[in-house]
Protein backbone atom coordinates (compact mmCIF):
# COMPACT_ATOMS: atom_id res chain seq x y z
CA UNK A 1 0.00 0.00 0.00
CA UNK A 2 1.11 3.47 -0.74
CA UNK A 3 0.87 6.45 1.53
CA UNK A 4 -1.89 7.93 -0.64
CA UNK A 5 -3.97 4.76 -0.30
CA UNK A 6 -3.46 4.72 3.46
CA UNK A 7 -4.35 8.38 3.66
CA UNK A 8 -7.53 7.75 1.65
CA UNK A 9 -8.49 4.81 3.90
CA UNK A 10 -7.88 6.87 7.03
CA UNK A 11 -9.94 9.74 5.63
CA UNK A 12 -12.84 7.40 4.79
CA UNK A 13 -12.64 5.84 8.25
CA UNK A 14 -12.63 9.26 9.89
CA UNK A 15 -15.65 10.37 7.84
CA UNK A 16 -17.50 7.20 8.82
CA UNK A 17 -16.73 7.84 12.49
CA UNK A 18 -17.98 11.42 12.12
CA UNK A 19 -21.27 10.21 10.60
CA UNK A 20 -21.72 7.70 13.39
CA UNK A 21 -20.95 10.38 15.99
CA UNK A 22 -23.55 12.71 14.44
CA UNK A 23 -26.08 9.86 14.52
CA UNK A 24 -25.34 9.24 18.19
CA UNK A 25 -25.79 12.96 18.91
CA UNK A 26 -29.18 12.97 17.15
CA UNK A 27 -30.31 9.90 19.09
CA UNK A 28 -29.12 11.45 22.35
CA UNK A 29 -31.12 14.58 21.57
CA UNK A 30 -34.23 12.45 20.94
CA UNK A 31 -33.60 10.58 24.20
CA UNK A 32 -33.30 13.85 26.13
CA UNK A 33 -36.61 15.01 24.65
CA UNK A 34 -38.32 11.74 25.56
CA UNK A 35 -36.97 11.78 29.11
CA UNK A 36 -38.11 15.39 29.57
CA UNK A 37 -41.60 14.45 28.33
CA UNK A 38 -41.80 11.47 30.72
CA UNK A 39 -40.55 13.62 33.60
CA UNK A 40 -43.22 16.21 32.84
CA UNK A 41 -45.95 13.57 32.78
CA UNK A 42 -44.81 12.16 36.14
CA UNK A 43 -44.63 15.60 37.73
CA UNK A 44 -48.12 16.40 36.43
CA UNK A 45 -49.46 13.18 37.91
CA UNK A 46 -47.86 13.97 41.26
CA UNK A 47 -49.33 17.49 41.25
CA UNK A 48 -52.76 16.06 40.50
CA UNK A 49 -52.48 13.64 43.42
CA UNK A 50 -51.27 16.43 45.70
CA UNK A 51 -54.29 18.60 44.84
CA UNK A 52 -56.66 15.68 45.55
CA UNK A 53 -55.02 15.16 48.95
CA UNK A 54 -55.38 18.88 49.70
CA UNK A 55 -59.10 18.71 48.95
CA UNK A 56 -59.50 15.61 51.14
CA UNK A 57 -57.56 17.23 53.98
CA UNK A 58 -59.60 20.43 53.77
CA UNK A 59 -62.89 18.49 53.66
CA UNK A 60 -61.82 16.45 56.68
CA UNK A 61 -60.93 19.58 58.62
CA UNK A 62 -64.24 21.24 57.76
CA UNK A 63 -66.09 18.06 58.74
CA UNK A 64 -64.25 17.95 62.08
CA UNK A 65 -65.18 21.57 62.78
CA UNK A 66 -68.85 20.89 61.96
CA UNK A 67 -68.89 17.83 64.24
CA UNK A 68 -67.24 19.83 67.03
CA UNK A 69 -69.83 22.62 66.67
CA UNK A 70 -72.68 20.11 66.73
CA UNK A 71 -71.23 18.49 69.86
CA UNK A 72 -70.77 21.91 71.46
CA UNK A 73 -74.35 22.97 70.78
CA UNK A 74 -75.92 19.79 72.24
GROMACS .gro file of C-alpha atoms in nm:
model
   74
    1UNK     CA    1   0.000   0.000   0.000
    2UNK     CA    2   0.111   0.347  -0.074
    3UNK     CA    3   0.087   0.645   0.153
    4UNK     CA    4  -0.189   0.793  -0.064
    5UNK     CA    5  -0.397   0.476  -0.030
    6UNK     CA    6  -0.346   0.472   0.346
    7UNK     CA    7  -0.435   0.838   0.366
    8UNK     CA    8  -0.753   0.775   0.165
    9UNK     CA    9  -0.849   0.481   0.390
   10UNK     CA   10  -0.788   0.687   0.703
   11UNK     CA   11  -0.994   0.974   0.563
   12UNK     CA   12  -1.284   0.740   0.479
   13UNK     CA   13  -1.264   0.584   0.825
   14UNK     CA   14  -1.263   0.926   0.989
   15UNK     CA   15  -1.565   1.037   0.784
   16UNK     CA   16  -1.750   0.720   0.882
   17UNK     CA   17  -1.673   0.784   1.249
   18UNK     CA   18  -1.798   1.142   1.212
   19UNK     CA   19  -2.127   1.021   1.060
   20UNK     CA   20  -2.172   0.770   1.339
   21UNK     CA   21  -2.095   1.038   1.599
   22UNK     CA   22  -2.355   1.271   1.444
   23UNK     CA   23  -2.608   0.986   1.452
   24UNK     CA   24  -2.534   0.924   1.819
   25UNK     CA   25  -2.579   1.296   1.891
   26UNK     CA   26  -2.918   1.297   1.715
   27UNK     CA   27  -3.031   0.990   1.909
   28UNK     CA   28  -2.912   1.145   2.235
   29UNK     CA   29  -3.112   1.458   2.157
   30UNK     CA   30  -3.423   1.245   2.094
   31UNK     CA   31  -3.360   1.058   2.420
   32UNK     CA   32  -3.330   1.385   2.613
   33UNK     CA   33  -3.661   1.501   2.465
   34UNK     CA   34  -3.832   1.174   2.556
   35UNK     CA   35  -3.697   1.178   2.911
   36UNK     CA   36  -3.811   1.539   2.957
   37UNK     CA   37  -4.160   1.445   2.833
   38UNK     CA   38  -4.180   1.147   3.072
   39UNK     CA   39  -4.055   1.362   3.360
   40UNK     CA   40  -4.322   1.621   3.284
   41UNK     CA   41  -4.595   1.357   3.278
   42UNK     CA   42  -4.481   1.216   3.614
   43UNK     CA   43  -4.463   1.560   3.773
   44UNK     CA   44  -4.812   1.640   3.643
   45UNK     CA   45  -4.946   1.318   3.791
   46UNK     CA   46  -4.786   1.397   4.126
   47UNK     CA   47  -4.933   1.749   4.125
   48UNK     CA   48  -5.276   1.606   4.050
   49UNK     CA   49  -5.248   1.364   4.342
   50UNK     CA   50  -5.127   1.643   4.570
   51UNK     CA   51  -5.429   1.860   4.484
   52UNK     CA   52  -5.666   1.568   4.555
   53UNK     CA   53  -5.502   1.516   4.895
   54UNK     CA   54  -5.538   1.888   4.970
   55UNK     CA   55  -5.910   1.871   4.895
   56UNK     CA   56  -5.950   1.561   5.114
   57UNK     CA   57  -5.756   1.723   5.398
   58UNK     CA   58  -5.960   2.043   5.377
   59UNK     CA   59  -6.289   1.849   5.366
   60UNK     CA   60  -6.182   1.645   5.668
   61UNK     CA   61  -6.093   1.958   5.862
   62UNK     CA   62  -6.424   2.124   5.776
   63UNK     CA   63  -6.609   1.806   5.874
   64UNK     CA   64  -6.425   1.795   6.208
   65UNK     CA   65  -6.518   2.157   6.278
   66UNK     CA   66  -6.885   2.089   6.196
   67UNK     CA   67  -6.889   1.783   6.424
   68UNK     CA   68  -6.724   1.983   6.703
   69UNK     CA   69  -6.983   2.262   6.667
   70UNK     CA   70  -7.268   2.011   6.673
   71UNK     CA   71  -7.123   1.849   6.986
   72UNK     CA   72  -7.077   2.191   7.146
   73UNK     CA   73  -7.435   2.297   7.078
   74UNK     CA   74  -7.592   1.979   7.224
   0.00000   0.00000   0.00000
